[in-house]
PDB file of C-alpha atoms and ligand atoms in Angstrom:
ATOM      1  CA  MET A   1    -132.077 -78.894  25.958  1.00 79.00           C
ATOM      2  CA  MET A   2    -132.707 -76.034  23.591  1.00 86.00           C
ATOM      3  CA  LYS A   3    -130.344 -74.989  20.776  1.00 87.00           C
ATOM      4  CA  THR A   4    -130.572 -71.696  18.992  1.00 94.00           C
ATOM      5  CA  ILE A   5    -128.350 -70.893  16.048  1.00 95.00           C
ATOM      6  CA  PHE A   6    -127.551 -67.307  15.061  1.00 97.00           C
ATOM      7  CA  ALA A   7    -126.118 -66.018  11.770  1.00 97.00           C
ATOM      8  CA  ASP A   8    -122.956 -64.629  13.344  1.00 97.00           C
ATOM      9  CA  ALA A   9    -121.292 -63.490  16.593  1.00 98.00           C
ATOM     10  CA  LYS A  10    -123.148 -60.152  16.605  1.00 98.00           C
ATOM     11  CA  GLU A  11    -126.551 -61.792  16.170  1.00 98.00           C
ATOM     12  CA  LEU A  12    -125.610 -64.302  18.879  1.00 98.00           C
ATOM     13  CA  ALA A  13    -124.703 -61.483  21.270  1.00 98.00           C
ATOM     14  CA  LEU A  14    -127.918 -59.610  20.455  1.00 98.00           C
ATOM     15  CA  GLY A  15    -130.003 -62.767  20.894  1.00 98.00           C
ATOM     16  CA  ALA A  16    -128.341 -63.458  24.246  1.00 98.00           C
ATOM     17  CA  ALA A  17    -128.946 -59.865  25.390  1.00 98.00           C
ATOM     18  CA  GLU A  18    -132.630 -60.105  24.409  1.00 98.00           C
ATOM     19  CA  PHE A  19    -132.869 -63.399  26.296  1.00 98.00           C
ATOM     20  CA  PHE A  20    -131.377 -61.729  29.376  1.00 98.00           C
ATOM     21  CA  VAL A  21    -133.907 -58.895  29.219  1.00 98.00           C
ATOM     22  CA  ALA A  22    -136.798 -61.303  28.658  1.00 97.00           C
ATOM     23  CA  ARG A  23    -135.779 -63.558  31.540  1.00 97.00           C
ATOM     24  CA  ASN A  24    -135.374 -60.574  33.871  1.00 97.00           C
ATOM     25  CA  PRO A  25    -133.116 -62.536  36.262  1.00 98.00           C
ATOM     26  CA  LYS A  26    -132.501 -61.391  39.854  1.00 98.00           C
ATOM     27  CA  THR A  27    -129.433 -63.567  40.399  1.00 98.00           C
ATOM     28  CA  VAL A  28    -126.929 -63.971  37.581  1.00 98.00           C
ATOM     29  CA  ALA A  29    -123.599 -65.757  37.155  1.00 98.00           C
ATOM     30  CA  LEU A  30    -121.597 -64.020  34.442  1.00 98.00           C
ATOM     31  CA  SER A  31    -119.155 -66.007  32.376  1.00 98.00           C
ATOM     32  CA  GLY A  32    -115.704 -64.950  31.393  1.00 98.00           C
ATOM     33  CA  GLY A  33    -113.506 -65.523  28.383  1.00 97.00           C
ATOM     34  CA  SER A  34    -114.027 -63.463  25.220  1.00 98.00           C
ATOM     35  CA  THR A  35    -117.384 -64.695  23.868  1.00 98.00           C
ATOM     36  CA  PRO A  36    -119.821 -62.918  26.285  1.00 98.00           C
ATOM     37  CA  LYS A  37    -118.119 -59.503  25.987  1.00 98.00           C
ATOM     38  CA  LEU A  38    -120.206 -58.382  22.996  1.00 98.00           C
ATOM     39  CA  MET A  39    -123.420 -59.457  24.752  1.00 98.00           C
ATOM     40  CA  TYR A  40    -122.437 -57.392  27.795  1.00 98.00           C
ATOM     41  CA  GLN A  41    -121.685 -54.366  25.589  1.00 98.00           C
ATOM     42  CA  ILE A  42    -125.023 -54.676  23.765  1.00 98.00           C
ATOM     43  CA  LEU A  43    -126.863 -54.935  27.104  1.00 98.00           C
ATOM     44  CA  ALA A  44    -125.213 -51.687  28.237  1.00 98.00           C
ATOM     45  CA  GLU A  45    -125.706 -49.846  24.947  1.00 98.00           C
ATOM     46  CA  GLN A  46    -129.083 -51.074  23.668  1.00 98.00           C
ATOM     47  CA  PHE A  47    -130.974 -52.370  26.700  1.00 98.00           C
ATOM     48  CA  ARG A  48    -129.841 -50.043  29.466  1.00 98.00           C
ATOM     49  CA  ASP A  49    -133.360 -48.740  30.111  1.00 97.00           C
ATOM     50  CA  GLN A  50    -135.097 -52.109  29.847  1.00 98.00           C
ATOM     51  CA  VAL A  51    -133.484 -53.800  32.849  1.00 98.00           C
ATOM     52  CA  GLU A  52    -133.895 -53.103  36.554  1.00 97.00           C
ATOM     53  CA  TRP A  53    -130.127 -53.227  37.097  1.00 98.00           C
ATOM     54  CA  SER A  54    -130.225 -52.232  40.782  1.00 97.00           C
ATOM     55  CA  SER A  55    -132.281 -55.311  41.676  1.00 98.00           C
ATOM     56  CA  ILE A  56    -129.845 -57.866  40.200  1.00 98.00           C
ATOM     57  CA  GLN A  57    -127.239 -59.766  42.211  1.00 98.00           C
ATOM     58  CA  PHE A  58    -124.195 -60.407  40.013  1.00 98.00           C
ATOM     59  CA  PHE A  59    -121.810 -63.330  40.492  1.00 98.00           C
ATOM     60  CA  TRP A  60    -119.168 -64.999  38.291  1.00 98.00           C
ATOM     61  CA  SER A  61    -119.207 -68.658  37.226  1.00 98.00           C
ATOM     62  CA  ASP A  62    -115.415 -68.606  37.389  1.00 98.00           C
ATOM     63  CA  GLU A  63    -112.376 -66.392  37.645  1.00 98.00           C
ATOM     64  CA  ARG A  64    -108.708 -66.409  36.845  1.00 98.00           C
ATOM     65  CA  HIS A  65    -106.281 -66.218  39.780  1.00 98.00           C
ATOM     66  CA  VAL A  66    -105.440 -62.588  39.084  1.00 98.00           C
ATOM     67  CA  PRO A  67    -106.289 -59.199  40.649  1.00 98.00           C
ATOM     68  CA  PRO A  68    -109.495 -57.429  39.478  1.00 98.00           C
ATOM     69  CA  ASP A  69    -107.554 -54.861  37.412  1.00 98.00           C
ATOM     70  CA  HIS A  70    -105.584 -57.546  35.549  1.00 98.00           C
ATOM     71  CA  PRO A  71    -106.179 -57.791  31.756  1.00 98.00           C
ATOM     72  CA  GLU A  72    -107.160 -61.467  32.181  1.00 98.00           C
ATOM     73  CA  SER A  73    -109.683 -60.774  34.926  1.00 98.00           C
ATOM     74  CA  ASN A  74    -113.214 -61.944  34.115  1.00 98.00           C
ATOM     75  CA  TYR A  75    -114.487 -59.373  36.600  1.00 98.00           C
ATOM     76  CA  ARG A  76    -112.625 -56.601  34.778  1.00 98.00           C
ATOM     77  CA  MET A  77    -113.980 -57.670  31.404  1.00 98.00           C
ATOM     78  CA  ALA A  78    -117.596 -57.691  32.627  1.00 98.00           C
ATOM     79  CA  ASN A  79    -117.147 -54.473  34.575  1.00 98.00           C
ATOM     80  CA  ASP A  80    -115.636 -52.614  31.608  1.00 98.00           C
ATOM     81  CA  ALA A  81    -118.192 -53.989  29.105  1.00 98.00           C
ATOM     82  CA  LEU A  82    -121.325 -53.775  31.266  1.00 98.00           C
ATOM     83  CA  LEU A  83    -121.402 -53.210  35.013  1.00 98.00           C
ATOM     84  CA  SER A  84    -119.571 -49.840  35.039  1.00 98.00           C
ATOM     85  CA  ARG A  85    -121.996 -48.580  32.360  1.00 98.00           C
ATOM     86  CA  VAL A  86    -125.370 -49.410  33.919  1.00 98.00           C
ATOM     87  CA  PRO A  87    -126.909 -48.473  37.304  1.00 98.00           C
ATOM     88  CA  VAL A  88    -126.137 -51.658  39.183  1.00 98.00           C
ATOM     89  CA  SER A  89    -125.950 -51.453  42.956  1.00 95.00           C
ATOM     90  CA  ALA A  90    -122.290 -51.869  43.970  1.00 96.00           C
ATOM     91  CA  ASP A  91    -123.454 -53.973  46.938  1.00 98.00           C
ATOM     92  CA  ASN A  92    -124.969 -56.412  44.459  1.00 98.00           C
ATOM     93  CA  VAL A  93    -121.770 -57.004  42.483  1.00 98.00           C
ATOM     94  CA  HIS A  94    -120.122 -60.033  44.064  1.00 98.00           C
ATOM     95  CA  ARG A  95    -116.780 -60.560  42.418  1.00 98.00           C
ATOM     96  CA  ILE A  96    -114.447 -63.416  43.366  1.00 98.00           C
ATOM     97  CA  HIS A  97    -111.556 -62.021  45.453  1.00 98.00           C
ATOM     98  CA  SER A  98    -109.054 -63.657  43.143  1.00 98.00           C
ATOM     99  CA  GLU A  99    -106.288 -61.312  44.254  1.00 98.00           C
ATOM    100  CA  ASN A 100    -106.044 -63.510  47.316  1.00 98.00           C
ATOM    101  CA  PRO A 101    -102.791 -65.503  46.892  1.00 98.00           C
ATOM    102  CA  ASP A 102    -104.638 -68.403  48.547  1.00 98.00           C
ATOM    103  CA  ALA A 103    -107.034 -69.447  45.776  1.00 98.00           C
ATOM    104  CA  ALA A 104    -108.728 -72.051  47.982  1.00 98.00           C
ATOM    105  CA  ALA A 105    -109.460 -69.384  50.583  1.00 98.00           C
ATOM    106  CA  ALA A 106    -110.948 -67.146  47.882  1.00 98.00           C
ATOM    107  CA  ALA A 107    -113.136 -70.053  46.780  1.00 98.00           C
ATOM    108  CA  GLY A 108    -114.306 -70.726  50.328  1.00 98.00           C
ATOM    109  CA  GLU A 109    -115.087 -67.064  50.880  1.00 98.00           C
ATOM    110  CA  TYR A 110    -117.064 -66.943  47.635  1.00 98.00           C
ATOM    111  CA  GLU A 111    -119.124 -69.940  48.657  1.00 98.00           C
ATOM    112  CA  GLU A 112    -120.050 -68.126  51.872  1.00 98.00           C
ATOM    113  CA  THR A 113    -120.991 -65.023  49.900  1.00 98.00           C
ATOM    114  CA  LEU A 114    -123.246 -67.031  47.589  1.00 98.00           C
ATOM    115  CA  VAL A 115    -125.054 -68.667  50.513  1.00 98.00           C
ATOM    116  CA  GLN A 116    -125.386 -65.402  52.454  1.00 98.00           C
ATOM    117  CA  VAL A 117    -126.668 -63.349  49.526  1.00 98.00           C
ATOM    118  CA  THR A 118    -129.115 -65.977  48.241  1.00 98.00           C
ATOM    119  CA  LYS A 119    -130.021 -67.196  51.721  1.00 98.00           C
ATOM    120  CA  GLN A 120    -129.899 -70.727  50.279  1.00 98.00           C
ATOM    121  CA  THR A 121    -127.459 -73.470  51.296  1.00 98.00           C
ATOM    122  CA  LEU A 122    -127.581 -74.649  47.679  1.00 98.00           C
ATOM    123  CA  PRO A 123    -128.259 -71.439  45.748  1.00 98.00           C
ATOM    124  CA  ARG A 124    -130.568 -71.637  42.764  1.00 98.00           C
ATOM    125  CA  LEU A 125    -129.322 -68.865  40.493  1.00 98.00           C
ATOM    126  CA  ASP A 126    -131.853 -67.539  37.991  1.00 98.00           C
ATOM    127  CA  LEU A 127    -129.367 -67.340  35.110  1.00 98.00           C
ATOM    128  CA  ILE A 128    -125.933 -68.906  34.682  1.00 98.00           C
ATOM    129  CA  LEU A 129    -123.861 -67.983  31.634  1.00 98.00           C
ATOM    130  CA  LEU A 130    -121.189 -70.417  30.496  1.00 98.00           C
ATOM    131  CA  GLY A 131    -118.702 -70.716  27.676  1.00 98.00           C
ATOM    132  CA  LEU A 132    -117.017 -73.687  26.044  1.00 98.00           C
ATOM    133  CA  GLY A 133    -113.283 -74.173  25.568  1.00 98.00           C
ATOM    134  CA  THR A 134    -111.906 -76.096  22.582  1.00 98.00           C
ATOM    135  CA  ASP A 135    -110.909 -78.814  25.081  1.00 98.00           C
ATOM    136  CA  GLY A 136    -114.463 -79.138  26.323  1.00 98.00           C
ATOM    137  CA  HIS A 137    -113.949 -77.218  29.541  1.00 98.00           C
ATOM    138  CA  THR A 138    -116.604 -74.890  30.909  1.00 98.00           C
ATOM    139  CA  ALA A 139    -116.340 -72.315  33.686  1.00 98.00           C
ATOM    140  CA  SER A 140    -112.960 -73.459  35.019  1.00 98.00           C
ATOM    141  CA  ILE A 141    -113.786 -77.146  35.105  1.00 98.00           C
ATOM    142  CA  PHE A 142    -111.152 -78.651  32.832  1.00 98.00           C
ATOM    143  CA  PRO A 143    -110.844 -82.207  31.481  1.00 97.00           C
ATOM    144  CA  GLY A 144    -109.414 -84.559  34.092  1.00 96.00           C
ATOM    145  CA  SER A 145    -109.954 -82.026  36.895  1.00 96.00           C
ATOM    146  CA  GLU A 146    -110.766 -83.334  40.363  1.00 95.00           C
ATOM    147  CA  VAL A 147    -113.503 -80.703  40.459  1.00 97.00           C
ATOM    148  CA  LEU A 148    -115.537 -82.873  38.084  1.00 97.00           C
ATOM    149  CA  HIS A 149    -116.173 -85.192  41.013  1.00 96.00           C
ATOM    150  CA  GLU A 150    -117.006 -82.490  43.559  1.00 98.00           C
ATOM    151  CA  THR A 151    -120.337 -83.181  45.257  1.00 97.00           C
ATOM    152  CA  LYS A 152    -120.283 -80.868  48.291  1.00 97.00           C
ATOM    153  CA  ARG A 153    -118.415 -77.618  47.718  1.00 98.00           C
ATOM    154  CA  LEU A 154    -120.165 -74.930  45.642  1.00 98.00           C
ATOM    155  CA  VAL A 155    -116.936 -73.189  44.654  1.00 98.00           C
ATOM    156  CA  ALA A 156    -113.493 -74.745  44.199  1.00 98.00           C
ATOM    157  CA  ALA A 157    -109.950 -73.653  43.295  1.00 98.00           C
ATOM    158  CA  PRO A 158    -108.478 -76.321  41.030  1.00 98.00           C
ATOM    159  CA  TRP A 159    -104.895 -76.237  39.845  1.00 98.00           C
ATOM    160  CA  VAL A 160    -104.983 -76.214  36.025  1.00 98.00           C
ATOM    161  CA  GLU A 161    -101.770 -77.906  34.958  1.00 97.00           C
ATOM    162  CA  LYS A 162    -102.015 -76.922  31.293  1.00 97.00           C
ATOM    163  CA  LEU A 163    -102.299 -73.242  32.281  1.00 98.00           C
ATOM    164  CA  LYS A 164     -99.911 -73.565  35.242  1.00 98.00           C
ATOM    165  CA  THR A 165    -102.292 -71.613  37.435  1.00 98.00           C
ATOM    166  CA  TYR A 166    -105.157 -71.959  39.862  1.00 98.00           C
ATOM    167  CA  ARG A 167    -108.652 -71.031  38.770  1.00 98.00           C
ATOM    168  CA  ILE A 168    -111.687 -70.361  40.983  1.00 98.00           C
ATOM    169  CA  THR A 169    -114.864 -71.916  39.712  1.00 98.00           C
ATOM    170  CA  MET A 170    -118.435 -72.729  40.563  1.00 98.00           C
ATOM    171  CA  THR A 171    -118.791 -76.494  40.820  1.00 98.00           C
ATOM    172  CA  LEU A 172    -121.309 -78.788  39.132  1.00 98.00           C
ATOM    173  CA  PRO A 173    -123.663 -79.059  42.149  1.00 98.00           C
ATOM    174  CA  LEU A 174    -124.097 -75.264  42.035  1.00 98.00           C
ATOM    175  CA  LEU A 175    -124.155 -74.953  38.252  1.00 98.00           C
ATOM    176  CA  ASN A 176    -126.660 -77.766  37.847  1.00 98.00           C
ATOM    177  CA  ASN A 177    -128.993 -76.181  40.371  1.00 98.00           C
ATOM    178  CA  GLY A 178    -129.429 -73.142  38.142  1.00 98.00           C
ATOM    179  CA  ALA A 179    -132.871 -72.230  36.769  1.00 98.00           C
ATOM    180  CA  SER A 180    -131.525 -71.234  33.321  1.00 98.00           C
ATOM    181  CA  ILE A 181    -128.087 -72.306  32.138  1.00 98.00           C
ATOM    182  CA  VAL A 182    -126.983 -70.735  28.874  1.00 98.00           C
ATOM    183  CA  PHE A 183    -123.917 -71.746  26.869  1.00 98.00           C
ATOM    184  CA  LEU A 184    -122.709 -69.013  24.535  1.00 98.00           C
ATOM    185  CA  VAL A 185    -120.431 -70.400  21.845  1.00 98.00           C
ATOM    186  CA  SER A 186    -119.033 -68.581  18.840  1.00 98.00           C
ATOM    187  CA  GLY A 187    -116.550 -69.255  16.051  1.00 98.00           C
ATOM    188  CA  ALA A 188    -115.448 -71.984  13.653  1.00 97.00           C
ATOM    189  CA  GLU A 189    -112.660 -73.039  16.026  1.00 98.00           C
ATOM    190  CA  LYS A 190    -115.382 -74.343  18.344  1.00 98.00           C
ATOM    191  CA  ALA A 191    -117.246 -76.366  15.712  1.00 96.00           C
ATOM    192  CA  GLN A 192    -115.513 -79.678  16.416  1.00 95.00           C
ATOM    193  CA  ILE A 193    -115.885 -79.518  20.185  1.00 96.00           C
ATOM    194  CA  VAL A 194    -119.527 -78.414  19.855  1.00 96.00           C
ATOM    195  CA  LYS A 195    -120.187 -81.501  17.730  1.00 94.00           C
ATOM    196  CA  GLU A 196    -118.447 -83.790  20.214  1.00 94.00           C
ATOM    197  CA  VAL A 197    -120.096 -82.220  23.263  1.00 95.00           C
ATOM    198  CA  LEU A 198    -123.606 -82.219  21.836  1.00 91.00           C
ATOM    199  CA  LYS A 199    -123.426 -85.503  19.994  1.00 80.00           C
ATOM    200  CA  GLY A 200    -120.405 -87.408  21.196  1.00 76.00           C
ATOM    201  CA  GLU A 201    -119.790 -89.787  24.037  1.00 80.00           C
ATOM    202  CA  ASN A 202    -119.715 -88.388  27.542  1.00 83.00           C
ATOM    203  CA  LYS A 203    -116.137 -87.275  28.167  1.00 90.00           C
ATOM    204  CA  TYR A 204    -116.080 -83.503  28.400  1.00 97.00           C
ATOM    205  CA  PRO A 205    -116.731 -81.303  31.448  1.00 98.00           C
ATOM    206  CA  ALA A 206    -119.335 -79.273  29.532  1.00 97.00           C
ATOM    207  CA  GLN A 207    -121.379 -82.451  29.160  1.00 96.00           C
ATOM    208  CA  ALA A 208    -121.647 -82.703  32.941  1.00 97.00           C
ATOM    209  CA  VAL A 209    -123.729 -79.528  32.961  1.00 97.00           C
ATOM    210  CA  LYS A 210    -127.197 -81.020  33.280  1.00 96.00           C
ATOM    211  CA  PRO A 211    -129.647 -78.857  35.227  1.00 97.00           C
ATOM    212  CA  THR A 212    -131.429 -80.892  37.899  1.00 97.00           C
ATOM    213  CA  GLN A 213    -134.550 -78.731  37.714  1.00 96.00           C
ATOM    214  CA  GLY A 214    -133.856 -76.054  35.133  1.00 96.00           C
ATOM    215  CA  GLU A 215    -133.442 -75.332  31.460  1.00 97.00           C
ATOM    216  CA  LEU A 216    -130.261 -75.813  29.420  1.00 97.00           C
ATOM    217  CA  ILE A 217    -129.875 -73.574  26.401  1.00 97.00           C
ATOM    218  CA  TRP A 218    -127.147 -73.616  23.792  1.00 96.00           C
ATOM    219  CA  MET A 219    -126.783 -70.362  21.867  1.00 97.00           C
ATOM    220  CA  LEU A 220    -124.401 -70.845  18.969  1.00 97.00           C
ATOM    221  CA  ASP A 221    -123.410 -68.850  15.957  1.00 97.00           C
ATOM    222  CA  LYS A 222    -123.480 -70.544  12.565  1.00 95.00           C
ATOM    223  CA  ASP A 223    -119.718 -71.118  12.540  1.00 97.00           C
ATOM    224  CA  ALA A 224    -119.725 -72.830  15.939  1.00 97.00           C
ATOM    225  CA  ALA A 225    -122.617 -75.017  14.781  1.00 95.00           C
ATOM    226  CA  SER A 226    -121.076 -75.735  11.372  1.00 94.00           C
ATOM    227  CA  SER A 227    -120.114 -79.345  12.183  1.00 89.00           C
ATOM    228  CA  CYS A 228    -123.630 -80.198  13.232  1.00 84.00           C
ATOM    229  CA  SER A 229    -125.461 -80.340   9.900  1.00 73.00           C
ATOM    230  CA  GLU A 230    -128.842 -80.794  11.560  1.00 69.00           C
ATOM    231  CA  PHE A 231    -128.501 -77.417  13.313  1.00 65.00           C
ATOM    232  CA  LYS A 232    -130.175 -74.961  10.972  1.00 58.00           C
ATOM    233  CA  LEU A 233    -130.501 -71.204  11.338  1.00 61.00           C
TER     234      LEU A 233
HETATM  235  C1  6PG B   8    -112.694 -68.391  31.404  1.00 91.56           C
HETATM  236  C2  6PG B   8    -114.047 -68.888  31.110  1.00 91.56           C
HETATM  237  C3  6PG B   8    -113.976 -70.119  30.243  1.00 91.56           C
HETATM  238  C4  6PG B   8    -114.453 -69.641  28.886  1.00 91.56           C
HETATM  239  C5  6PG B   8    -114.049 -70.599  27.790  1.00 91.56           C
HETATM  240  C6  6PG B   8    -114.371 -70.034  26.428  1.00 91.56           C
HETATM  241  O1  6PG B   8    -112.475 -67.848  32.464  1.00 91.56           O
HETATM  242  O2  6PG B   8    -111.867 -68.499  30.498  1.00 91.56           O
HETATM  243  O3  6PG B   8    -114.960 -68.842  31.993  1.00 91.56           O
HETATM  244  O4  6PG B   8    -114.721 -71.182  30.660  1.00 91.56           O
HETATM  245  O5  6PG B   8    -115.844 -69.488  28.908  1.00 91.56           O
HETATM  246  O6  6PG B   8    -112.650 -70.765  27.900  1.00 91.56           O
HETATM  247  O7  6PG B   8    -113.589 -68.889  26.272  1.00 91.56           O
HETATM  248  P1  6PG B   8    -113.767 -67.931  24.988  1.00 91.56           P
HETATM  249  O8  6PG B   8    -115.122 -67.348  25.085  1.00 91.56           O
HETATM  250  O9  6PG B   8    -112.698 -66.895  25.137  1.00 91.56           O
HETATM  251  O10 6PG B   8    -113.601 -68.803  23.771  1.00 91.56           O
END
């Protein structure tokens, strides 16, 4: 496991964008939430000409159960910040059809899409971006979720009681088969959970992300790493 600490959220986003360019991935799972937005914007604004956008297959590590034009849509965030601003091939943008009232059906359909596009029954994505919630969730795998014990399905639609909604998420078998898994974590409000996840006993979903044959990278800004004294800039 590699940990890289950046001075602040902007440096973290820039470092993550440079990593993306250097890794030159052909299959990518984008993460949602607020943290990756700045990275996506920097990729579009500063690295537009350094990436072969049309050759990349884009997926999402999870999605909210909302239509693609909804303010909470992870697809919408990534599309506004990045994909609509660079020459990606529309056929290569594989969003989760979360407008489907049947979240489980949307999950099943997405699993088929992943297998068809990658031509692998257990896809090995080149780059998987993930975030970390203050409760230790990642993608949409929340504490106590039955998805934590999923061993077959690649995509699931758990009910998230605390949010009173379904989410659609890649499962651990798929996530842990990734070649490069990168956690992007920013902000002092994440410092405690970062400490517990990286040093504490095994009880958080994010700790179940252990690549079977890939690299795990934590990219943190100084504030998010502030409870881990040994993490230096
Ligand atoms: C989502 C995400 C989720 C996110 C964390 C961190 O759909 O919300 O995929 O796992 O990464 O909740 O969110 P922030 O980056 O907004 O803190």
